[in-house]
Short mmCIF file of C-alpha atoms in Angstrom, two decimals:
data_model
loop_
_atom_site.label_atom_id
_atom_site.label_comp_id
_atom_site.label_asym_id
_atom_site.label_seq_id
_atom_site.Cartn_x
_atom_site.Cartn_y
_atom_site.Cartn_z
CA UNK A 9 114.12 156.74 122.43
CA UNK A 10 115.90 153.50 120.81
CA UNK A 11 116.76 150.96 122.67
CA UNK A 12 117.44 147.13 122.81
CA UNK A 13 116.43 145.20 125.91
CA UNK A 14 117.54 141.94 126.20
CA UNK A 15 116.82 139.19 128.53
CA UNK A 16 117.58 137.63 130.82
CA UNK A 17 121.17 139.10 131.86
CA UNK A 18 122.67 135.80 132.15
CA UNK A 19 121.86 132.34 131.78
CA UNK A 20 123.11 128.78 133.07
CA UNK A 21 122.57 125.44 131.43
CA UNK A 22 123.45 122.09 131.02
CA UNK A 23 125.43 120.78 128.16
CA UNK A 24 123.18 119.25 125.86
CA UNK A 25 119.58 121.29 126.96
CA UNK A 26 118.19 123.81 124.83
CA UNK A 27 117.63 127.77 125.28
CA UNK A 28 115.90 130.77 124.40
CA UNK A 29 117.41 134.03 124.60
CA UNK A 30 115.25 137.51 124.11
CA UNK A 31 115.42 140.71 122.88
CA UNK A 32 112.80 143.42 122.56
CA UNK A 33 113.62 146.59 120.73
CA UNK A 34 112.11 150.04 119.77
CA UNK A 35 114.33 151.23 117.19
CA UNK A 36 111.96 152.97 114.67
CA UNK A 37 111.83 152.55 111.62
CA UNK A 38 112.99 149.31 111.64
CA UNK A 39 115.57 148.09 109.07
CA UNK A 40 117.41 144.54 110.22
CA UNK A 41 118.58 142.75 113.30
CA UNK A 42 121.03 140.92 114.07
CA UNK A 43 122.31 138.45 116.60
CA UNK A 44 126.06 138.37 117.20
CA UNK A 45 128.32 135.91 119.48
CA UNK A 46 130.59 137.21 121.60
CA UNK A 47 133.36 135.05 123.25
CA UNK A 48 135.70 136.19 126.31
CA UNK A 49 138.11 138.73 125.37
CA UNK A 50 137.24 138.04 121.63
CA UNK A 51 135.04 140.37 119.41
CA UNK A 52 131.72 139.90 118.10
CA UNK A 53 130.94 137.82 115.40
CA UNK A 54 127.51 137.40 113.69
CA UNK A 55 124.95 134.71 113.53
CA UNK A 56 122.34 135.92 111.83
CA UNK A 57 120.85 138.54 110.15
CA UNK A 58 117.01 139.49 109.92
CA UNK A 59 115.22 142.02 107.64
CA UNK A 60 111.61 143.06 108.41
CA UNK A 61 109.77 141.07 106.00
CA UNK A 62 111.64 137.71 107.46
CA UNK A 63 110.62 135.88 110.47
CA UNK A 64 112.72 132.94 111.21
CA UNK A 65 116.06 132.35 110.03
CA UNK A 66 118.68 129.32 111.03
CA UNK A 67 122.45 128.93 111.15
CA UNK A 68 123.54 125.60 112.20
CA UNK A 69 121.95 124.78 115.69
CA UNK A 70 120.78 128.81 116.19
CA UNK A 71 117.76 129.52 114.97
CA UNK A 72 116.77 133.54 115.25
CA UNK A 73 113.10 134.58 115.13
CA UNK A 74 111.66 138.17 114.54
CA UNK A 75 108.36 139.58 114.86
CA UNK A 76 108.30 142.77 113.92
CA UNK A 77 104.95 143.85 115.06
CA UNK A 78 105.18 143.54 118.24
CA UNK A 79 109.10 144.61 117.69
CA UNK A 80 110.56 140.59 119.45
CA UNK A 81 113.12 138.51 118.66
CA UNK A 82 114.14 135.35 119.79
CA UNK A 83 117.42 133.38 119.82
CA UNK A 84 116.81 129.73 120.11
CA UNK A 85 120.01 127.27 120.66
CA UNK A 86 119.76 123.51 120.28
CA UNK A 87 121.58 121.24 121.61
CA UNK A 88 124.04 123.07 123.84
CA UNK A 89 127.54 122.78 123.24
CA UNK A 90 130.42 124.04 125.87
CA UNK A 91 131.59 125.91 123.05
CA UNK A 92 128.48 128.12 123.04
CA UNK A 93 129.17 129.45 126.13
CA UNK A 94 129.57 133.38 125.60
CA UNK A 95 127.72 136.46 125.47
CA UNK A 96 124.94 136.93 123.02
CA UNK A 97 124.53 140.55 121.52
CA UNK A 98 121.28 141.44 119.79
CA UNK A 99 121.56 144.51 117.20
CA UNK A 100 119.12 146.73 115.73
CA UNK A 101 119.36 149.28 112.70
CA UNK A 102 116.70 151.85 111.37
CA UNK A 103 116.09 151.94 107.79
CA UNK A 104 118.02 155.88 107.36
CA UNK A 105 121.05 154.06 108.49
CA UNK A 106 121.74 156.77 111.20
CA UNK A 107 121.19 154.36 114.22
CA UNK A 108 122.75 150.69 115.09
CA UNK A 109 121.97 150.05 118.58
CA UNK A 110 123.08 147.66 120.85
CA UNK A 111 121.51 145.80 123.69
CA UNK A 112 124.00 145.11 126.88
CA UNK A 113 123.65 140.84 125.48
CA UNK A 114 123.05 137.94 127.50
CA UNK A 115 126.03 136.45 129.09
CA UNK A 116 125.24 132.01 128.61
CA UNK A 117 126.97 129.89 130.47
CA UNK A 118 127.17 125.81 129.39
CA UNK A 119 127.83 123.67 132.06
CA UNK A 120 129.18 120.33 131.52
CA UNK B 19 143.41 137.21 106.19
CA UNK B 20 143.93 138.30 109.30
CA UNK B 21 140.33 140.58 109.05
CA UNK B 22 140.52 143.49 111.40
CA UNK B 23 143.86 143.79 114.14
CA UNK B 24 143.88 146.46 116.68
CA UNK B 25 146.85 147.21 118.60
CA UNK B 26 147.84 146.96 121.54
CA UNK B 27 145.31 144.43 123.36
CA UNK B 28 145.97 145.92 126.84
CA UNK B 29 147.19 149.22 128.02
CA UNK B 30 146.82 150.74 131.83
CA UNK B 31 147.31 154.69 131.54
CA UNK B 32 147.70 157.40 133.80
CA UNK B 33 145.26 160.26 134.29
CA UNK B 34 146.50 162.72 131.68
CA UNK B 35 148.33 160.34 129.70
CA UNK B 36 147.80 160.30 125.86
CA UNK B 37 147.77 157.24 123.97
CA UNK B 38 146.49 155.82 120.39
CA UNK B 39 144.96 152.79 119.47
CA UNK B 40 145.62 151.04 116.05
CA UNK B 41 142.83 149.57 113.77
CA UNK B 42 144.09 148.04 110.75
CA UNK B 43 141.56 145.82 108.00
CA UNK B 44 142.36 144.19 105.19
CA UNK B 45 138.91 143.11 103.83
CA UNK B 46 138.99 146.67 101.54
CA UNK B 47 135.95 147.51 103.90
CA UNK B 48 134.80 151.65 103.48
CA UNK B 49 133.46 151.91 106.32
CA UNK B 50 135.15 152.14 109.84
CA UNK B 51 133.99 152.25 113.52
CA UNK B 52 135.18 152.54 117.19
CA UNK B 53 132.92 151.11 119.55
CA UNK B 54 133.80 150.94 123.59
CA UNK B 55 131.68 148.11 125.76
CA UNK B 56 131.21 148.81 129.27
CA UNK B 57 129.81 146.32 131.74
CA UNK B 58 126.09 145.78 131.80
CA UNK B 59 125.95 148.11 128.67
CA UNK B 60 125.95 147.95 124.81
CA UNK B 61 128.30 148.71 122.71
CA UNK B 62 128.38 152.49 122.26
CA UNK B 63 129.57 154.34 119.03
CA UNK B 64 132.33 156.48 119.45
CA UNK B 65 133.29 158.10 115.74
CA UNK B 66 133.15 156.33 112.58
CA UNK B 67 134.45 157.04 109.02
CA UNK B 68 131.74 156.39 106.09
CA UNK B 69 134.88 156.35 103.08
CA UNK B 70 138.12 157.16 103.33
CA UNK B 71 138.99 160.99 103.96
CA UNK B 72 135.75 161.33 106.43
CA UNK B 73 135.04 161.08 109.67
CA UNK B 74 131.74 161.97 112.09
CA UNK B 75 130.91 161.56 115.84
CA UNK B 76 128.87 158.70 117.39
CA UNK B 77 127.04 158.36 119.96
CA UNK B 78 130.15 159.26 122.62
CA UNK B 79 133.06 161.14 121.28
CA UNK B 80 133.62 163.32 124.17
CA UNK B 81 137.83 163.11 124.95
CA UNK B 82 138.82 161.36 121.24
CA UNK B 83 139.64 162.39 118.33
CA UNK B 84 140.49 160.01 115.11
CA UNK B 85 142.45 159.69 111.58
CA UNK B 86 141.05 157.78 109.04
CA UNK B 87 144.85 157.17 107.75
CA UNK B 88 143.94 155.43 104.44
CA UNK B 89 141.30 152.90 103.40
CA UNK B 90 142.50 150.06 105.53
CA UNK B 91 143.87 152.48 108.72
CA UNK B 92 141.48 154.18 111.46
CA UNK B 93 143.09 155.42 114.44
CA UNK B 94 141.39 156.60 118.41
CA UNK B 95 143.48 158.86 120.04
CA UNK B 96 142.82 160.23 123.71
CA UNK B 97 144.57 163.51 124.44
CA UNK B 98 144.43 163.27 127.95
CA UNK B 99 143.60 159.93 129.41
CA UNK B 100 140.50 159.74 132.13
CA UNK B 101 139.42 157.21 134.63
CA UNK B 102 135.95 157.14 133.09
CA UNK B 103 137.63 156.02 129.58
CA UNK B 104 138.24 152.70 131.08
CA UNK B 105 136.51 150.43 128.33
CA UNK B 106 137.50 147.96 126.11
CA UNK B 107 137.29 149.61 122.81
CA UNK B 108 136.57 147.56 119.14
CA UNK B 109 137.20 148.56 115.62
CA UNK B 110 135.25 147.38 113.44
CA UNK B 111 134.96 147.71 109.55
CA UNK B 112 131.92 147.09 106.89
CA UNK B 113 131.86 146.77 103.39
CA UNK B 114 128.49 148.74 101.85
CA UNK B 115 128.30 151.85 103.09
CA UNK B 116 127.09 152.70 106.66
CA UNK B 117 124.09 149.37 106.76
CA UNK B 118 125.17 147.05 104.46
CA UNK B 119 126.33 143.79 105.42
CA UNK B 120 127.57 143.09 108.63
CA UNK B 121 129.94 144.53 111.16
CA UNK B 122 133.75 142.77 111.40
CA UNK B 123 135.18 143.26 114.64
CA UNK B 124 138.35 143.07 115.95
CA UNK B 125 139.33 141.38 119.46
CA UNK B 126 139.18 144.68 121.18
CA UNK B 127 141.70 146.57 123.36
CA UNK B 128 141.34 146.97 127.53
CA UNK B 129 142.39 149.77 128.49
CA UNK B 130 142.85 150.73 131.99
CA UNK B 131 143.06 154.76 133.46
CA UNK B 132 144.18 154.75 137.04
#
């Protein structure tokens, strides 16, 4: 079955401190990921986007990793911001375009 | 460029009640999608429209039904409202086909069944 598990559910940190955020996925075959952002009440909105043959890929302070053997990715933030508090939605597609699945995100928290 | 607007943002039903919710984009995307996100869940597809003048079920289109109104119009209609449709529901729209490119959502309607 495909699915996206991320982790951990939710996540508190200090303003300024870095974080990693998971997600591990068995969507087969594998065409892209993506991370998207997800404010309160708001929609999502992309970060980044990852094909298979890429494994690290930045957008301002995130920074999205993918290993596609052993079917991780990682979302690393820098820097924390209060601003970056949200929900964090990791997204998986197969390669016949018949299946984008979404994991349940990681709801991060920035405390000042 | 307002991107994708879905009307209204909130809405509280009544069991049996039949309502529609809006999705307008003005990005000349093809492709179309409702999505409703549950607590502790991903989003889950609920019908999507490849090009204008289609339409196909997702993932959960039990108690919907849809119009893909024109190129920049795709409508959710429930017949007869339920307490387990409770959701916030997105539209979203993409540009190349089903993959390509990414997913523009809009800022999602609650909806509440009593």
């Amino acid at each position: 079955k495909n699915q996206v598990e991320q982790s951990p559910q939710s996540l508190i940190i200090l303003e300024g401190k870095n974080c990693t955020l998971q997600c591990n996925y068995t969507v087969s075959p594998f065409s892209n990921l993506r991370w998207y952002k997800q404010d309160t009440g708001r929609g999502p909105v992309s970060l980044t986007i990852m094909t298979f043959s890429e494994n690290t890929k930045s957008n301002g302070r995130y920074t999205a990793t993918l290993d596609a053997d052993t079917k991780q990715s990682s979302l690393h933030i820098t820097a924390s911001q209060l601003s970056d508090s949200a929900s964090y939605i990791c997204v998986v597609s197969d390669t016949g375009g018949f299946k984008t699945i979404f994991g349940a995100g990681t709801r991060l928290f920035v405390k000042a | 460029n307002a991107g994708v607007t879905q009307t209204p943002k909130f809405q509280v039903l009544k069991t049996g009640q039949s309502m529609t919710l809006q999705c307008a984009q003005d990005m000349n995307h093809n492709s179309m999608y409702w999505y409703r996100q549950d607590p502790g869940m991903g989003l889950r597809l609920i019908y999507y429209s490849a090009s204008e003048g289609t339409t196909d079920k997702g993932e959960v289109p039990n108690g919907y039904n849809v119009s893909r109104l024109n190129k920049r119009e795709f409508s959710l209609r429930l017949e007869s409202a339920a307490p387990s449709q409770t959701s916030v529901y997105f539209c979203a729209s993409r540009d190349r086909g089903l993959m390509g490119n990414v997913l523009t959502f809009g800022a999602g309607s609650r909806l509440t069944v009593l």
